[in-house]
Amino acid sequence: DLTSQINYNHQLKTGFLYRAHNISKLMQRTQITVTYSNLPFEILDYERSPKEMAWYLQDRIEYGGVIANAGLRIDGLNVDGEQIADPFHPSQEAEYTYSSGEKQTYRSPIRTGKAVATKWFVQPRLGISHPISETAAMHYSWGKFYSPPSFSNLYDDYSSFTNPAWPTLYDVEADPTTATAYEMGLHYSFHPEYVLDVTAYYRDIENYGRLGLVMSPADAGFATYTFNTSGGDA
């Protein structure tokens, strides 16, 4: 982060964020009840490296009693995830080799082999406050906000179908939660030792819920599966 008071009326702030994650999971197990599957072995073995990037610029503007904060933030998300190549042919029989050299057949998702592209989110923000009398002031703000998705959703059952009877696949390209927030308030000093602050908020959220699409693929080794993606406003 960097802050500079370039003159009496303007204070600039800027900053850059970079986060590199390393996510891995190893799970090997045998189903006790296997009447619904001819492949009782369930194996999860993967390592992914998602990355988060962000840059922001803000100008705090002061003229007389009027204060304005105008800013822009840009976020980038690279989930390092591969999408299912064909939702109607999502899996195949694969062979896993243990450290002992023993081999085991299990059911593996068929992915594209290429990670989905980095997504970028532009978030302008504006806040203004100004006096309306010697003892009262109004303040307003508006902005767009982005929330990164949960990695537990992105990578759950990523490299195997850990429930062969009714598996769930997660959409690695699903849009994360975004919101537009509004605020308006009054700050009133009705006594030298007391202040009244009344504020109204409104928040419009997109991609708040999860949407499950049930698929019935041919020759997949199971009757149906659920494709879980984002959807829904609040």
Tab-separated table of C-alpha atoms in Angstrom:
chain	number	residue	atom	x	y	z
A	1	ASP	CA	0.000	0.000	0.000
A	2	LEU	CA	1.121	3.557	-0.718
A	3	THR	CA	-0.409	6.837	0.525
A	4	SER	CA	0.461	10.337	-0.703
A	5	GLN	CA	-1.044	13.679	0.283
A	6	ILE	CA	-0.337	15.293	-3.077
A	7	ASN	CA	-1.874	18.661	-2.106
A	8	TYR	CA	-4.242	20.261	0.395
A	9	ASN	CA	-7.363	18.834	-1.283
A	10	HIS	CA	-6.303	15.386	-2.501
A	11	GLN	CA	-4.908	12.314	-0.744
A	12	LEU	CA	-4.169	9.358	-3.018
A	13	LYS	CA	-3.962	5.742	-1.905
A	14	THR	CA	-3.038	2.757	-4.026
A	15	GLY	CA	-2.155	-0.842	-3.326
A	16	PHE	CA	-1.608	-4.262	-4.823
A	17	LEU	CA	-2.470	-7.701	-3.454
A	18	TYR	CA	-1.249	-11.132	-4.558
A	19	ARG	CA	-2.086	-14.419	-2.838
A	20	ALA	CA	-0.821	-17.811	-4.016
A	21	HIS	CA	-2.528	-20.864	-2.527
A	22	ASN	CA	-1.563	-24.523	-2.609
A	23	ILE	CA	-4.416	-26.978	-2.094
A	24	SER	CA	-3.932	-30.740	-2.083
A	25	LYS	CA	-5.900	-33.765	-0.962
A	26	LEU	CA	-5.242	-37.492	-0.803
A	27	MET	CA	-8.051	-39.907	0.054
A	28	GLN	CA	-8.196	-43.653	-0.600
A	29	ARG	CA	-11.052	-45.819	0.587
A	30	THR	CA	-13.278	-48.767	-0.236
A	31	GLN	CA	-17.055	-48.620	-0.109
A	32	ILE	CA	-18.623	-51.060	2.354
A	33	THR	CA	-21.785	-51.380	0.246
A	34	VAL	CA	-20.965	-51.753	-3.425
A	35	THR	CA	-24.111	-53.256	-4.910
A	36	TYR	CA	-24.660	-50.099	-6.992
A	37	SER	CA	-21.147	-49.987	-8.463
A	38	ASN	CA	-18.668	-52.388	-10.000
A	39	LEU	CA	-15.847	-50.033	-8.913
A	40	PRO	CA	-15.818	-49.981	-5.101
A	41	PHE	CA	-12.582	-47.998	-4.787
A	42	GLU	CA	-12.769	-44.245	-4.307
A	43	ILE	CA	-9.589	-42.231	-4.749
A	44	LEU	CA	-8.971	-38.478	-4.439
A	45	ASP	CA	-5.461	-37.340	-5.287
A	46	TYR	CA	-4.914	-33.790	-6.568
A	47	GLU	CA	-2.939	-30.591	-6.070
A	48	ARG	CA	-4.140	-27.212	-7.310
A	49	SER	CA	-2.652	-23.706	-7.083
A	50	PRO	CA	-5.347	-20.986	-7.201
A	51	LYS	CA	-4.252	-17.346	-7.159
A	52	GLU	CA	-5.866	-14.060	-6.124
A	53	MET	CA	-4.815	-10.637	-7.428
A	54	ALA	CA	-6.115	-7.157	-6.632
A	55	TRP	CA	-5.254	-3.506	-7.261
A	56	TYR	CA	-6.994	-0.387	-5.949
A	57	LEU	CA	-6.775	3.388	-6.294
A	58	GLN	CA	-8.554	5.869	-4.043
A	59	ASP	CA	-8.696	9.662	-3.928
A	60	ARG	CA	-9.853	11.393	-0.750
A	61	ILE	CA	-11.104	14.816	-1.814
A	62	GLU	CA	-11.737	17.598	0.712
A	63	TYR	CA	-13.174	21.021	-0.119
A	64	GLY	CA	-14.535	23.012	2.807
A	65	GLY	CA	-16.852	20.692	4.704
A	66	VAL	CA	-17.389	18.331	1.781
A	67	ILE	CA	-15.427	15.062	1.844
A	68	ALA	CA	-15.552	12.571	-1.034
A	69	ASN	CA	-13.815	9.205	-1.311
A	70	ALA	CA	-13.734	7.974	-4.916
A	71	GLY	CA	-12.053	4.685	-5.657
A	72	LEU	CA	-11.677	1.743	-7.976
A	73	ARG	CA	-10.698	-1.822	-7.083
A	74	ILE	CA	-9.986	-4.593	-9.587
A	75	ASP	CA	-9.848	-8.212	-8.398
A	76	GLY	CA	-8.622	-11.215	-10.345
A	77	LEU	CA	-9.209	-14.896	-9.530
A	78	ASN	CA	-7.467	-17.855	-11.127
A	79	VAL	CA	-9.006	-21.021	-9.673
A	80	ASP	CA	-6.551	-23.368	-11.450
A	81	GLY	CA	-9.451	-25.689	-12.186
A	82	GLU	CA	-10.435	-27.672	-15.269
A	83	GLN	CA	-14.040	-27.931	-16.379
A	84	ILE	CA	-15.783	-31.223	-17.211
A	85	ALA	CA	-15.241	-31.774	-20.935
A	86	ASP	CA	-18.678	-33.259	-21.687
A	87	PRO	CA	-21.469	-33.103	-19.082
A	88	PHE	CA	-23.199	-36.063	-20.758
A	89	HIS	CA	-20.046	-38.201	-20.605
A	90	PRO	CA	-18.417	-36.983	-17.396
A	91	SER	CA	-16.364	-39.981	-16.294
A	92	GLN	CA	-14.239	-42.912	-17.295
A	93	GLU	CA	-12.492	-45.859	-15.724
A	94	ALA	CA	-8.957	-44.929	-14.690
A	95	GLU	CA	-6.055	-46.736	-13.065
A	96	TYR	CA	-4.384	-45.505	-9.894
A	97	THR	CA	-0.948	-46.698	-8.793
A	98	TYR	CA	-0.250	-46.753	-5.055
A	99	SER	CA	3.195	-46.061	-3.592
A	100	SER	CA	3.607	-49.825	-3.160
A	101	GLY	CA	3.202	-50.300	-6.907
A	102	GLU	CA	-0.219	-51.922	-6.604
A	103	LYS	CA	-2.747	-50.717	-9.174
A	104	GLN	CA	-6.454	-50.115	-8.669
A	105	THR	CA	-9.279	-49.242	-11.055
A	106	TYR	CA	-11.575	-46.369	-10.088
A	107	ARG	CA	-13.930	-43.905	-11.756
A	108	SER	CA	-12.368	-40.570	-12.715
A	109	PRO	CA	-13.905	-37.355	-14.131
A	110	ILE	CA	-13.018	-36.466	-17.724
A	111	ARG	CA	-11.787	-32.867	-17.645
A	112	THR	CA	-10.670	-30.605	-20.467
A	113	GLY	CA	-6.970	-30.661	-19.556
A	114	LYS	CA	-6.855	-26.846	-19.592
A	115	ALA	CA	-7.540	-24.594	-16.613
A	116	VAL	CA	-10.332	-22.048	-16.987
A	117	ALA	CA	-9.314	-18.439	-17.648
A	118	THR	CA	-8.686	-15.865	-14.926
A	119	LYS	CA	-11.792	-13.860	-14.043
A	120	TRP	CA	-11.609	-10.112	-13.357
A	121	PHE	CA	-14.024	-8.004	-11.312
A	122	VAL	CA	-14.209	-4.195	-11.579
A	123	GLN	CA	-15.550	-2.539	-8.429
A	124	PRO	CA	-16.054	1.248	-8.432
A	125	ARG	CA	-16.870	2.882	-5.088
A	126	LEU	CA	-17.945	6.358	-4.025
A	127	GLY	CA	-18.611	7.932	-0.641
A	128	ILE	CA	-19.632	11.544	0.079
A	129	SER	CA	-20.329	13.473	3.274
A	130	HIS	CA	-21.249	17.132	3.655
A	131	PRO	CA	-22.665	19.413	6.368
A	132	ILE	CA	-26.257	20.600	6.258
A	133	SER	CA	-25.969	22.811	9.366
A	134	GLU	CA	-23.488	23.588	12.123
A	135	THR	CA	-24.538	20.464	14.029
A	136	ALA	CA	-25.620	18.026	11.303
A	137	ALA	CA	-24.153	16.311	8.260
A	138	MET	CA	-25.339	13.845	5.623
A	139	HIS	CA	-23.330	10.953	4.212
A	140	TYR	CA	-23.891	8.682	1.205
A	141	SER	CA	-22.005	5.753	-0.311
A	142	TRP	CA	-22.300	3.344	-3.192
A	143	GLY	CA	-20.042	0.528	-4.295
A	144	LYS	CA	-19.652	-2.863	-5.892
A	145	PHE	CA	-18.052	-5.715	-3.930
A	146	TYR	CA	-16.769	-9.177	-4.826
A	147	SER	CA	-16.380	-12.228	-2.552
A	148	PRO	CA	-14.017	-15.061	-3.540
A	149	PRO	CA	-15.599	-18.530	-3.694
A	150	SER	CA	-15.019	-21.268	-1.152
A	151	PHE	CA	-12.209	-23.616	-2.170
A	152	SER	CA	-14.058	-26.470	-0.461
A	153	ASN	CA	-16.812	-26.054	-3.060
A	154	LEU	CA	-14.442	-25.679	-5.987
A	155	TYR	CA	-12.410	-28.801	-5.290
A	156	ASP	CA	-14.830	-31.140	-3.546
A	157	ASP	CA	-14.685	-34.498	-5.391
A	158	TYR	CA	-12.381	-32.838	-7.928
A	159	SER	CA	-10.493	-35.923	-9.120
A	160	SER	CA	-12.925	-38.719	-8.331
A	161	PHE	CA	-16.558	-39.531	-7.629
A	162	THR	CA	-16.494	-40.118	-3.883
A	163	ASN	CA	-20.169	-41.027	-3.930
A	164	PRO	CA	-20.611	-43.313	-6.952
A	165	ALA	CA	-24.329	-43.736	-6.253
A	166	TRP	CA	-25.209	-40.051	-6.682
A	167	PRO	CA	-22.080	-37.944	-7.229
A	168	THR	CA	-21.846	-34.152	-7.315
A	169	LEU	CA	-19.598	-32.147	-9.625
A	170	TYR	CA	-18.870	-28.474	-8.965
A	171	ASP	CA	-18.659	-25.852	-11.683
A	172	VAL	CA	-15.120	-24.447	-11.453
A	173	GLU	CA	-16.178	-21.597	-13.770
A	174	ALA	CA	-19.194	-20.535	-11.694
A	175	ASP	CA	-19.544	-16.814	-11.018
A	176	PRO	CA	-18.696	-15.904	-7.401
A	177	THR	CA	-20.870	-13.774	-5.159
A	178	THR	CA	-20.955	-10.072	-6.038
A	179	ALA	CA	-22.938	-7.267	-4.437
A	180	THR	CA	-23.954	-3.665	-4.954
A	181	ALA	CA	-24.249	-1.744	-1.674
A	182	TYR	CA	-25.977	1.568	-0.978
A	183	GLU	CA	-25.915	3.672	2.182
A	184	MET	CA	-27.430	6.984	3.273
A	185	GLY	CA	-27.279	8.510	6.733
A	186	LEU	CA	-27.610	11.531	8.997
A	187	HIS	CA	-25.105	12.578	11.682
A	188	TYR	CA	-26.646	15.027	14.181
A	189	SER	CA	-25.049	16.511	17.284
A	190	PHE	CA	-28.088	17.585	19.291
A	191	HIS	CA	-26.025	18.128	22.478
A	192	PRO	CA	-22.326	18.952	23.059
A	193	GLU	CA	-21.824	15.468	24.533
A	194	TYR	CA	-24.248	13.427	22.425
A	195	VAL	CA	-24.457	12.522	18.743
A	196	LEU	CA	-27.261	10.797	16.876
A	197	ASP	CA	-26.337	8.749	13.791
A	198	VAL	CA	-29.126	7.252	11.664
A	199	THR	CA	-28.133	5.187	8.617
A	200	ALA	CA	-30.136	3.237	6.038
A	201	TYR	CA	-28.534	0.344	4.122
A	202	TYR	CA	-29.468	-1.586	1.011
A	203	ARG	CA	-27.510	-4.480	-0.503
A	204	ASP	CA	-28.266	-6.292	-3.765
A	205	ILE	CA	-26.431	-9.657	-3.935
A	206	GLU	CA	-25.924	-11.725	-7.094
A	207	ASN	CA	-24.968	-15.422	-7.306
A	208	TYR	CA	-25.843	-15.786	-3.648
A	209	GLY	CA	-27.304	-19.294	-3.844
A	210	ARG	CA	-26.272	-22.581	-5.373
A	211	LEU	CA	-28.058	-24.234	-8.284
A	212	GLY	CA	-27.999	-28.010	-8.794
A	213	LEU	CA	-28.702	-29.473	-12.242
A	214	VAL	CA	-29.418	-33.208	-12.277
A	215	MET	CA	-27.876	-35.025	-15.262
A	216	SER	CA	-28.535	-38.557	-16.513
A	217	PRO	CA	-25.473	-39.477	-18.620
A	218	ALA	CA	-25.116	-42.631	-20.679
A	219	ASP	CA	-22.539	-45.300	-19.734
A	220	ALA	CA	-21.217	-43.274	-16.792
A	221	GLY	CA	-21.329	-46.048	-14.197
A	222	PHE	CA	-24.135	-44.367	-12.255
A	223	ALA	CA	-27.710	-43.327	-12.990
A	224	THR	CA	-27.520	-39.581	-12.340
A	225	TYR	CA	-25.232	-36.897	-10.956
A	226	THR	CA	-25.654	-33.269	-9.856
A	227	PHE	CA	-23.825	-30.381	-11.509
A	228	ASN	CA	-23.525	-27.661	-8.861
A	229	THR	CA	-23.132	-24.061	-10.028
A	230	SER	CA	-23.956	-20.548	-8.813
A	231	GLY	CA	-27.249	-18.734	-9.183
A	232	GLY	CA	-29.806	-16.654	-7.358
A	233	ASP	CA	-30.065	-13.110	-6.055
A	234	ALA	CA	-30.840	-11.749	-2.623
